[in-house]
Amino acid sequence: MLYALLWVALINVLPLLIAIAKPMGIQSTNSFRAKSERAWLWGWAWGTESTVSVVDRSPILSFPSRPAAFGAEINDPVLGYVIPLSSFTKPCTSNDMQVPDNSGCPSLCLSGPRHPTEAWIALVQRGKCEFVRKVREAQRLGARAVVVGGEDPEVTGNPDTLVNMYSPEDASDIKIASTYIKYSDYMQLYGLILASNTTHGGLSTLSLLITAEYSAWEWYSPIITFIVILLLPSALTFITLVIHRIRSARAAQRDRAPEDIVRNLPWRIWTGTGWEKHEAGEDADAFPDRVSSVDVDLERGVIYEELPQANDSPNSPEEDLNASTSNAEPLPDQPWFESQVECAICLSEFVKGDKVRVLPCHHIFHLHEVDEWLIHRKKLCPVCKADVTQPPPELVHPHPPVEHIVHDNDNTPVTERTPLLRTGSGEHS
């Protein structure tokens, strides 16, 4: 389909390029230019229009018309006396007693001594033969242009509208322009001619002016069409990429946790001996980071000192696991979060003054690191892949666990820390 459109555009552009490349030294006396047979497609697609005006009346009477897709283009206004062909011709094979119609179908012969001599425009009616045959016959009789009127809609059953005139055969021999008017306008124009006092060659006539409203567009439409065909794939590709980016952004937004949910998660501060609890919604930036009793800023050369506390201990979180904490209470059913000594994101051990965020799955991480991960990357816990936007599953114990105390041979309770092999006590399995 794309190659077909490119071929049609190339066919329409070539005559334009040839016309531009021609030298401008010699000008033709004919004000019309022959139109290619294939150019009728553009006139049909864009609906080019023209106007037929009676200029010897005040005010000027105008009728809308549509130029033919064959013959000459109406580049300049066409002025002449409009004369029905039936007023001075008749079919060559018809009986003299028969009233001739104004169909303009060949072959026509002169019916009397009166006939037009100067520039004149033929007026014919649609029917009985093709449009191209009517125009060719009017050209043979010396017409400068042809106005074709429509047929009676009450007889044909067709609507009284403008139609596109095209040729089913080769029309390269036609050098004059032609245009189509509606049946109602044709009958009005025909009646004005019969009632006119103006004569030409002894025939009643009117001064008619044919102007086209598409002459400028005809020069640019092939170029614009060619450019549109070239840019259409790029435009479609760009639109596809934009839609893909929008969908990807929406999908990534669904995979991230809302900032308000993340800020409302509880967080803690390691004090050196335990975890200092803070409720959800508290601003972590409002609490300064804790420093050790003697902390030296190597970049600024400042020494921070902190008064010793009664419960200060140099131990790490792992060493103080079993020690009593002053500000923290153990959470029910928490699996191992108080035994976690390092952040799974940066793989650094927690030190005194570190702020950590507690996720619903009870995993803890450095506060700013896990906030960055949840808000801008994924809403899942980096360790267990639990969704932080969903409430944690409640642990249900239908039957309370029964503690079974196992003793070894010397009545020492066996715990998880009891070694499997002990010296002097035998083997335990």
Tab-separated table of C-alpha atoms in Angstrom:
chain	number	residue	atom	x	y	z
A	1	MET	CA	0.000	0.000	0.000
A	2	LEU	CA	2.836	2.394	0.832
A	3	TYR	CA	4.592	1.724	-2.464
A	4	ALA	CA	1.355	2.394	-4.359
A	5	LEU	CA	0.933	5.764	-2.629
A	6	LEU	CA	4.539	6.656	-3.356
A	7	TRP	CA	4.065	5.754	-7.019
A	8	VAL	CA	0.924	7.902	-7.326
A	9	ALA	CA	2.656	10.825	-5.616
A	10	LEU	CA	5.664	10.481	-7.929
A	11	ILE	CA	3.417	10.527	-10.979
A	12	ASN	CA	1.807	13.772	-9.798
A	13	VAL	CA	5.104	15.395	-8.845
A	14	LEU	CA	6.906	14.667	-12.125
A	15	PRO	CA	4.800	17.026	-14.278
A	16	LEU	CA	5.371	19.767	-11.719
A	17	LEU	CA	9.146	19.255	-11.745
A	18	ILE	CA	9.202	19.195	-15.540
A	19	ALA	CA	7.187	22.415	-15.692
A	20	ILE	CA	9.551	24.115	-13.253
A	21	ALA	CA	12.601	22.935	-15.209
A	22	LYS	CA	11.296	24.315	-18.538
A	23	PRO	CA	12.827	27.608	-19.716
A	24	MET	CA	10.544	30.601	-19.510
A	25	GLY	CA	11.581	32.184	-22.798
A	26	ILE	CA	8.627	31.086	-24.964
A	27	GLN	CA	5.062	31.596	-23.737
A	28	SER	CA	2.157	29.751	-25.329
A	29	THR	CA	-0.799	31.788	-26.539
A	30	ASN	CA	-3.151	29.200	-25.108
A	31	SER	CA	-3.982	30.054	-21.469
A	32	PHE	CA	-4.711	26.423	-20.652
A	33	ARG	CA	-2.349	23.595	-19.837
A	34	ALA	CA	-3.016	19.971	-20.662
A	35	LYS	CA	-3.807	17.845	-17.622
A	36	SER	CA	-2.592	14.301	-17.115
A	37	GLU	CA	-5.194	11.586	-17.108
A	38	ARG	CA	-3.989	10.334	-13.740
A	39	ALA	CA	-4.376	13.762	-12.104
A	40	TRP	CA	-8.134	13.289	-11.852
A	41	LEU	CA	-7.509	11.402	-8.623
A	42	TRP	CA	-6.376	14.569	-6.827
A	43	GLY	CA	-9.361	16.575	-8.048
A	44	TRP	CA	-11.681	13.840	-6.856
A	45	ALA	CA	-9.946	13.481	-3.496
A	46	TRP	CA	-9.741	17.181	-2.644
A	47	GLY	CA	-13.082	18.216	-4.210
A	48	THR	CA	-11.786	21.109	-6.327
A	49	GLU	CA	-14.428	23.627	-7.342
A	50	SER	CA	-14.965	26.410	-9.858
A	51	THR	CA	-17.564	29.104	-10.493
A	52	VAL	CA	-19.656	29.946	-13.574
A	53	SER	CA	-20.784	33.602	-13.540
A	54	VAL	CA	-23.033	35.640	-15.820
A	55	VAL	CA	-21.161	38.961	-15.955
A	56	ASP	CA	-23.528	41.049	-18.116
A	57	ARG	CA	-26.132	41.143	-15.374
A	58	SER	CA	-26.263	43.374	-12.319
A	59	PRO	CA	-25.729	41.968	-9.805
A	60	ILE	CA	-23.532	39.198	-11.209
A	61	LEU	CA	-25.225	35.788	-11.112
A	62	SER	CA	-22.891	32.921	-10.150
A	63	PHE	CA	-23.355	29.148	-10.171
A	64	PRO	CA	-21.084	26.630	-8.401
A	65	SER	CA	-19.407	24.138	-10.719
A	66	ARG	CA	-16.823	21.361	-10.705
A	67	PRO	CA	-14.023	21.140	-13.307
A	68	ALA	CA	-13.526	17.956	-15.286
A	69	ALA	CA	-10.665	15.596	-14.550
A	70	PHE	CA	-9.596	15.611	-18.200
A	71	GLY	CA	-8.713	18.284	-20.694
A	72	ALA	CA	-7.163	21.611	-19.724
A	73	GLU	CA	-6.901	23.130	-16.283
A	74	ILE	CA	-8.552	26.459	-15.587
A	75	ASN	CA	-5.456	28.385	-14.580
A	76	ASP	CA	-6.833	31.748	-15.718
A	77	PRO	CA	-10.455	32.963	-15.926
A	78	VAL	CA	-12.233	31.923	-19.118
A	79	LEU	CA	-14.495	34.616	-20.637
A	80	GLY	CA	-16.762	34.059	-23.653
A	81	TYR	CA	-20.278	33.978	-25.043
A	82	VAL	CA	-22.205	30.943	-23.828
A	83	ILE	CA	-24.271	29.325	-26.585
A	84	PRO	CA	-26.268	26.068	-26.414
A	85	LEU	CA	-25.117	23.659	-29.132
A	86	SER	CA	-28.719	22.878	-30.017
A	87	SER	CA	-29.242	26.485	-31.167
A	88	PHE	CA	-27.118	26.033	-34.312
A	89	THR	CA	-26.438	22.282	-34.623
A	90	LYS	CA	-28.341	19.046	-35.053
A	91	PRO	CA	-27.414	15.397	-35.225
A	92	CYS	CA	-26.099	14.595	-38.683
A	93	THR	CA	-28.210	11.422	-38.968
A	94	SER	CA	-31.471	12.798	-37.575
A	95	ASN	CA	-34.655	13.823	-39.400
A	96	ASP	CA	-35.055	17.526	-40.051
A	97	MET	CA	-38.523	17.462	-38.484
A	98	GLN	CA	-37.180	16.203	-35.172
A	99	VAL	CA	-36.494	18.823	-32.489
A	100	PRO	CA	-32.765	18.559	-31.631
A	101	ASP	CA	-31.799	18.152	-27.982
A	102	ASN	CA	-28.862	19.814	-26.274
A	103	SER	CA	-26.946	16.668	-25.372
A	104	GLY	CA	-24.011	17.602	-27.620
A	105	CYS	CA	-23.306	13.992	-28.558
A	106	PRO	CA	-21.503	13.455	-31.883
A	107	SER	CA	-21.846	13.722	-34.683
A	108	LEU	CA	-23.293	17.212	-34.997
A	109	CYS	CA	-23.825	19.276	-38.133
A	110	LEU	CA	-24.660	22.948	-38.588
A	111	SER	CA	-28.393	23.499	-38.879
A	112	GLY	CA	-28.335	26.934	-40.542
A	113	PRO	CA	-26.210	29.859	-41.639
A	114	ARG	CA	-25.939	31.265	-38.127
A	115	HIS	CA	-23.054	30.027	-36.017
A	116	PRO	CA	-20.598	31.617	-33.572
A	117	THR	CA	-17.393	33.065	-34.920
A	118	GLU	CA	-15.525	34.552	-31.949
A	119	ALA	CA	-14.519	33.003	-28.601
A	120	TRP	CA	-17.566	31.188	-27.299
A	121	ILE	CA	-18.436	28.632	-24.632
A	122	ALA	CA	-20.606	25.635	-25.418
A	123	LEU	CA	-23.550	24.739	-23.174
A	124	VAL	CA	-24.658	21.090	-23.268
A	125	GLN	CA	-26.675	18.740	-21.044
A	126	ARG	CA	-25.644	15.453	-19.500
A	127	GLY	CA	-26.885	12.204	-21.002
A	128	LYS	CA	-26.830	9.909	-24.065
A	129	CYS	CA	-23.003	9.747	-24.235
A	130	GLU	CA	-19.868	10.162	-22.167
A	131	PHE	CA	-18.630	13.557	-20.977
A	132	VAL	CA	-15.429	13.273	-22.955
A	133	ARG	CA	-17.314	12.776	-26.219
A	134	LYS	CA	-19.389	15.936	-25.602
A	135	VAL	CA	-16.274	18.018	-24.909
A	136	ARG	CA	-14.428	16.569	-27.903
A	137	GLU	CA	-17.328	17.434	-30.228
A	138	ALA	CA	-17.561	21.001	-28.854
A	139	GLN	CA	-13.823	21.392	-29.395
A	140	ARG	CA	-14.239	20.275	-33.007
A	141	LEU	CA	-16.896	22.942	-33.513
A	142	GLY	CA	-14.536	25.651	-32.188
A	143	ALA	CA	-15.669	26.120	-28.574
A	144	ARG	CA	-13.223	27.616	-26.098
A	145	ALA	CA	-14.716	25.782	-23.095
A	146	VAL	CA	-17.724	23.612	-22.264
A	147	VAL	CA	-20.335	23.894	-19.503
A	148	VAL	CA	-22.185	20.623	-18.887
A	149	GLY	CA	-25.533	20.758	-17.091
A	150	GLY	CA	-27.065	17.979	-15.051
A	151	GLU	CA	-30.069	15.837	-15.875
A	152	ASP	CA	-33.560	16.159	-14.468
A	153	PRO	CA	-33.536	14.378	-11.090
A	154	GLU	CA	-37.266	13.579	-11.423
A	155	VAL	CA	-36.519	11.592	-14.553
A	156	THR	CA	-33.250	9.906	-13.581
A	157	GLY	CA	-33.876	9.575	-9.840
A	158	ASN	CA	-30.368	10.911	-9.103
A	159	PRO	CA	-29.838	13.824	-6.680
A	160	ASP	CA	-29.237	17.257	-8.169
A	161	THR	CA	-25.604	17.651	-7.053
A	162	LEU	CA	-22.216	18.297	-8.601
A	163	VAL	CA	-20.460	15.260	-10.042
A	164	ASN	CA	-16.893	14.539	-11.095
A	165	MET	CA	-16.438	14.260	-14.843
A	166	TYR	CA	-13.694	11.836	-15.870
A	167	SER	CA	-12.810	10.030	-19.068
A	168	PRO	CA	-12.877	6.241	-19.410
A	169	GLU	CA	-10.636	6.522	-22.480
A	170	ASP	CA	-7.611	8.471	-23.660
A	171	ALA	CA	-8.387	12.204	-23.617
A	172	SER	CA	-4.969	13.615	-24.420
A	173	ASP	CA	-6.363	15.196	-27.601
A	174	ILE	CA	-8.697	17.488	-25.636
A	175	LYS	CA	-7.155	20.920	-25.155
A	176	ILE	CA	-10.115	22.890	-23.791
A	177	ALA	CA	-11.512	23.110	-20.277
A	178	SER	CA	-14.914	21.899	-19.146
A	179	THR	CA	-16.943	22.172	-15.963
A	180	TYR	CA	-20.178	20.717	-14.550
A	181	ILE	CA	-23.184	22.575	-13.070
A	182	LYS	CA	-26.344	21.282	-11.430
A	183	TYR	CA	-29.595	20.720	-13.340
A	184	SER	CA	-31.388	23.614	-11.603
A	185	ASP	CA	-28.562	26.002	-12.476
A	186	TYR	CA	-28.465	24.679	-16.031
A	187	MET	CA	-32.188	25.318	-16.541
A	188	GLN	CA	-31.864	28.837	-15.086
A	189	LEU	CA	-28.898	29.625	-17.320
A	190	TYR	CA	-30.657	28.159	-20.362
A	191	GLY	CA	-33.740	30.302	-19.665
A	192	LEU	CA	-31.640	33.449	-19.312
A	193	ILE	CA	-30.014	32.775	-22.676
A	194	LEU	CA	-33.383	32.373	-24.392
A	195	ALA	CA	-34.629	35.651	-22.843
A	196	SER	CA	-31.416	37.583	-23.476
A	197	ASN	CA	-31.287	40.521	-25.869
A	198	THR	CA	-27.551	39.970	-26.449
A	199	THR	CA	-26.697	38.142	-29.671
A	200	HIS	CA	-23.524	36.743	-31.162
A	201	GLY	CA	-23.536	35.616	-34.751
A	202	GLY	CA	-27.287	35.971	-34.746
A	203	LEU	CA	-27.651	33.656	-31.743
A	204	SER	CA	-28.967	34.608	-28.300
A	205	THR	CA	-26.191	34.515	-25.767
A	206	LEU	CA	-24.785	35.836	-22.478
A	207	SER	CA	-21.290	36.765	-21.354
A	208	LEU	CA	-20.014	33.941	-19.148
A	209	LEU	CA	-16.931	33.881	-16.919
A	210	ILE	CA	-15.470	30.605	-15.612
A	211	THR	CA	-13.056	30.858	-12.705
A	212	ALA	CA	-11.359	28.115	-10.723
A	213	GLU	CA	-10.741	28.118	-6.976
A	214	TYR	CA	-8.116	25.424	-6.940
A	215	SER	CA	-5.387	26.653	-9.300
A	216	ALA	CA	-2.941	27.543	-6.510
A	217	TRP	CA	-3.618	24.359	-4.556
A	218	GLU	CA	-3.012	22.205	-7.612
A	219	TRP	CA	0.615	23.334	-7.617
A	220	TYR	CA	1.203	22.475	-3.996
A	221	SER	CA	-0.993	19.439	-3.392
A	222	PRO	CA	1.375	16.887	-5.028
A	223	ILE	CA	4.339	18.228	-3.067
A	224	ILE	CA	2.422	18.283	0.197
A	225	THR	CA	1.083	14.802	-0.471
A	226	PHE	CA	4.584	13.516	-1.184
A	227	ILE	CA	5.917	15.088	2.019
A	228	VAL	CA	3.029	13.647	4.044
A	229	ILE	CA	3.717	10.175	2.649
A	230	LEU	CA	7.374	10.476	3.597
A	231	LEU	CA	6.640	11.773	7.111
A	232	LEU	CA	3.720	9.464	7.859
A	233	PRO	CA	5.845	6.412	8.886
A	234	SER	CA	8.001	8.606	11.142
A	235	ALA	CA	4.927	10.179	12.703
A	236	LEU	CA	3.350	6.770	13.336
A	237	THR	CA	6.606	5.491	14.834
A	238	PHE	CA	6.842	8.552	17.105
A	239	ILE	CA	3.227	8.129	18.248
A	240	THR	CA	3.873	4.430	18.933
A	241	LEU	CA	6.954	5.262	21.016
A	242	VAL	CA	5.054	7.919	22.973
A	243	ILE	CA	2.238	5.478	23.734
A	244	HIS	CA	4.796	2.836	24.759
A	245	ARG	CA	6.562	5.290	27.067
A	246	ILE	CA	3.279	6.340	28.652
A	247	ARG	CA	2.286	2.722	29.257
A	248	SER	CA	5.738	1.922	30.650
A	249	ALA	CA	5.580	4.928	32.976
A	250	ARG	CA	2.164	3.885	34.224
A	251	ALA	CA	3.359	0.305	34.759
A	252	ALA	CA	6.421	1.562	36.652
A	253	GLN	CA	4.196	3.815	38.751
A	254	ARG	CA	2.052	0.825	39.688
A	255	ASP	CA	5.216	-1.049	40.745
A	256	ARG	CA	6.335	1.764	43.067
A	257	ALA	CA	5.001	2.475	46.534
A	258	PRO	CA	3.229	5.793	47.201
A	259	GLU	CA	5.359	8.211	49.154
A	260	ASP	CA	2.746	8.803	51.850
A	261	ILE	CA	2.562	5.074	52.618
A	262	VAL	CA	6.345	4.807	52.880
A	263	ARG	CA	6.587	7.868	55.167
A	264	ASN	CA	3.961	6.363	57.466
A	265	LEU	CA	5.955	3.183	58.087
A	266	PRO	CA	7.524	2.984	61.580
A	267	TRP	CA	11.210	3.692	61.997
A	268	ARG	CA	13.839	3.327	64.709
A	269	ILE	CA	17.208	4.672	65.825
A	270	TRP	CA	20.000	2.471	67.134
A	271	THR	CA	21.165	4.002	70.433
A	272	GLY	CA	24.053	1.649	71.039
A	273	THR	CA	22.145	-0.492	73.525
A	274	GLY	CA	18.788	-0.905	71.827
A	275	TRP	CA	16.302	0.436	69.359
A	276	GLU	CA	14.608	3.759	70.010
A	277	LYS	CA	11.091	3.442	68.659
A	278	HIS	CA	9.340	6.197	66.672
A	279	GLU	CA	5.745	6.164	65.601
A	280	ALA	CA	4.649	6.151	62.001
A	281	GLY	CA	4.307	9.582	60.444
A	282	GLU	CA	7.086	11.241	62.441
A	283	ASP	CA	9.555	13.244	60.385
A	284	ALA	CA	12.856	11.398	60.520
A	285	ASP	CA	14.782	14.457	59.327
A	286	ALA	CA	13.695	16.352	62.449
A	287	PHE	CA	15.808	14.031	64.571
A	288	PRO	CA	19.575	14.585	64.231
A	289	ASP	CA	21.791	11.617	63.728
A	290	ARG	CA	23.412	10.380	66.961
A	291	VAL	CA	27.199	10.433	67.261
A	292	SER	CA	29.532	8.562	69.542
A	293	SER	CA	30.992	10.097	72.703
A	294	VAL	CA	34.070	11.204	70.775
A	295	ASP	CA	33.368	11.521	67.064
A	296	VAL	CA	35.813	13.322	64.796
A	297	ASP	CA	34.755	14.847	61.455
A	298	LEU	CA	37.884	14.316	59.383
A	299	GLU	CA	36.795	16.735	56.637
A	300	ARG	CA	35.955	19.665	58.924
A	301	GLY	CA	38.285	18.838	61.801
A	302	VAL	CA	35.458	19.172	64.349
A	303	ILE	CA	35.275	16.949	67.415
A	304	TYR	CA	31.802	16.103	68.688
A	305	GLU	CA	31.411	15.128	72.315
A	306	GLU	CA	28.413	13.526	73.909
A	307	LEU	CA	27.743	13.167	77.583
A	308	PRO	CA	27.875	9.545	78.734
A	309	GLN	CA	24.562	7.908	79.491
A	310	ALA	CA	23.831	5.441	82.183
A	311	ASN	CA	22.914	2.750	79.726
A	312	ASP	CA	25.692	3.470	77.203
A	313	SER	CA	27.550	0.373	76.167
A	314	PRO	CA	30.303	-0.143	73.591
A	315	ASN	CA	28.655	-3.315	72.478
A	316	SER	CA	27.145	-3.801	69.004
A	317	PRO	CA	23.482	-4.711	68.359
A	318	GLU	CA	24.442	-8.371	68.145
A	319	GLU	CA	26.249	-8.338	71.479
A	320	ASP	CA	23.409	-6.470	73.163
A	321	LEU	CA	20.740	-8.758	71.781
A	322	ASN	CA	20.031	-10.388	75.122
A	323	ALA	CA	20.570	-7.174	77.126
A	324	SER	CA	17.672	-5.168	78.374
A	325	THR	CA	16.782	-2.136	76.267
A	326	SER	CA	15.616	1.092	77.812
A	327	ASN	CA	13.498	2.482	74.954
A	328	ALA	CA	12.413	-0.533	72.922
A	329	GLU	CA	10.034	-3.349	73.555
A	330	PRO	CA	10.061	-6.581	71.519
A	331	LEU	CA	7.331	-6.891	68.908
A	332	PRO	CA	5.060	-9.939	69.076
A	333	ASP	CA	5.819	-12.693	66.574
A	334	GLN	CA	8.755	-10.796	65.122
A	335	PRO	CA	10.995	-13.345	63.365
A	336	TRP	CA	14.505	-11.970	63.566
A	337	PHE	CA	14.539	-8.225	63.141
A	338	GLU	CA	16.248	-7.466	66.476
A	339	SER	CA	19.010	-9.892	65.545
A	340	GLN	CA	19.619	-8.119	62.211
A	341	VAL	CA	22.961	-6.336	62.474
A	342	GLU	CA	23.429	-5.057	58.934
A	343	CYS	CA	21.457	-3.428	56.130
A	344	ALA	CA	20.743	-5.787	53.242
A	345	ILE	CA	20.908	-2.889	50.752
A	346	CYS	CA	24.338	-1.395	51.496
A	347	LEU	CA	25.678	-4.439	53.436
A	348	SER	CA	26.901	-2.134	56.207
A	349	GLU	CA	26.496	-2.887	59.896
A	350	PHE	CA	24.263	-0.634	61.922
A	351	VAL	CA	26.147	1.830	64.112
A	352	LYS	CA	25.027	4.156	66.811
A	353	GLY	CA	22.729	6.880	65.503
A	354	ASP	CA	21.609	4.986	62.346
A	355	LYS	CA	17.976	5.468	61.404
A	356	VAL	CA	16.226	2.389	60.052
A	357	ARG	CA	12.823	1.807	58.529
A	358	VAL	CA	10.780	-1.161	59.754
A	359	LEU	CA	8.760	-2.767	56.943
A	360	PRO	CA	5.519	-4.675	57.579
A	361	CYS	CA	7.475	-7.904	57.153
A	362	HIS	CA	9.708	-6.819	60.101
A	363	HIS	CA	12.832	-6.443	57.961
A	364	ILE	CA	14.821	-3.286	58.668
A	365	PHE	CA	17.031	-1.196	56.412
A	366	HIS	CA	18.679	2.180	56.484
A	367	LEU	CA	15.843	4.672	56.322
A	368	HIS	CA	16.898	6.797	53.361
A	369	GLU	CA	18.095	3.816	51.340
A	370	VAL	CA	14.921	1.780	51.659
A	371	ASP	CA	12.753	4.880	51.095
A	372	GLU	CA	14.588	5.507	47.825
A	373	TRP	CA	14.043	1.872	46.823
A	374	LEU	CA	10.337	1.773	47.679
A	375	ILE	CA	9.389	5.159	46.214
A	376	HIS	CA	11.464	5.112	43.024
A	377	ARG	CA	12.046	1.415	42.278
A	378	LYS	CA	9.834	-1.325	43.712
A	379	LYS	CA	7.238	-1.521	46.431
A	380	LEU	CA	8.568	-4.923	47.486
A	381	CYS	CA	10.845	-5.726	50.377
A	382	PRO	CA	14.411	-6.257	49.062
A	383	VAL	CA	14.722	-9.449	51.119
A	384	CYS	CA	11.401	-11.314	51.136
A	385	LYS	CA	9.622	-9.505	48.241
A	386	ALA	CA	6.625	-8.693	50.455
A	387	ASP	CA	4.393	-5.829	49.262
A	388	VAL	CA	4.744	-2.950	51.717
A	389	THR	CA	1.431	-1.432	50.581
A	390	GLN	CA	-0.469	-4.498	51.805
A	391	PRO	CA	-1.049	-5.302	55.473
A	392	PRO	CA	1.163	-8.107	56.817
A	393	PRO	CA	-0.504	-11.511	57.180
A	394	GLU	CA	-1.545	-12.204	60.731
A	395	LEU	CA	0.072	-15.185	62.379
A	396	VAL	CA	-2.639	-17.469	63.668
A	397	HIS	CA	-1.877	-20.095	66.290
A	398	PRO	CA	-4.968	-22.290	66.810
A	399	HIS	CA	-3.117	-24.300	69.418
A	400	PRO	CA	-0.575	-22.666	71.715
A	401	PRO	CA	2.829	-24.269	71.362
A	402	VAL	CA	3.832	-26.681	74.122
A	403	GLU	CA	7.364	-26.326	75.326
A	404	HIS	CA	9.215	-29.626	75.575
A	405	ILE	CA	12.327	-29.425	77.664
A	406	VAL	CA	14.874	-32.057	76.744
A	407	HIS	CA	17.566	-33.055	79.221
A	408	ASP	CA	20.741	-34.886	78.539
A	409	ASN	CA	22.250	-37.585	80.665
A	410	ASP	CA	23.483	-35.175	83.365
A	411	ASN	CA	20.071	-33.430	83.547
A	412	THR	CA	21.352	-30.326	81.738
A	413	PRO	CA	18.633	-28.675	79.615
A	414	VAL	CA	19.292	-28.967	75.891
A	415	THR	CA	18.852	-25.762	73.892
A	416	GLU	CA	19.701	-24.582	70.383
A	417	ARG	CA	23.117	-23.523	71.660
A	418	THR	CA	23.979	-26.908	73.148
A	419	PRO	CA	26.856	-28.411	71.097
A	420	LEU	CA	26.313	-31.794	69.513
A	421	LEU	CA	29.609	-33.100	70.819
A	422	ARG	CA	30.876	-32.305	74.289
A	423	THR	CA	34.006	-33.517	75.941
A	424	GLY	CA	33.417	-36.005	78.707
A	425	SER	CA	29.629	-36.164	78.320
A	426	GLY	CA	29.318	-38.539	75.410
A	427	GLU	CA	27.606	-37.985	72.127
A	428	HIS	CA	24.173	-36.509	71.702
A	429	SER	CA	22.163	-37.200	68.640
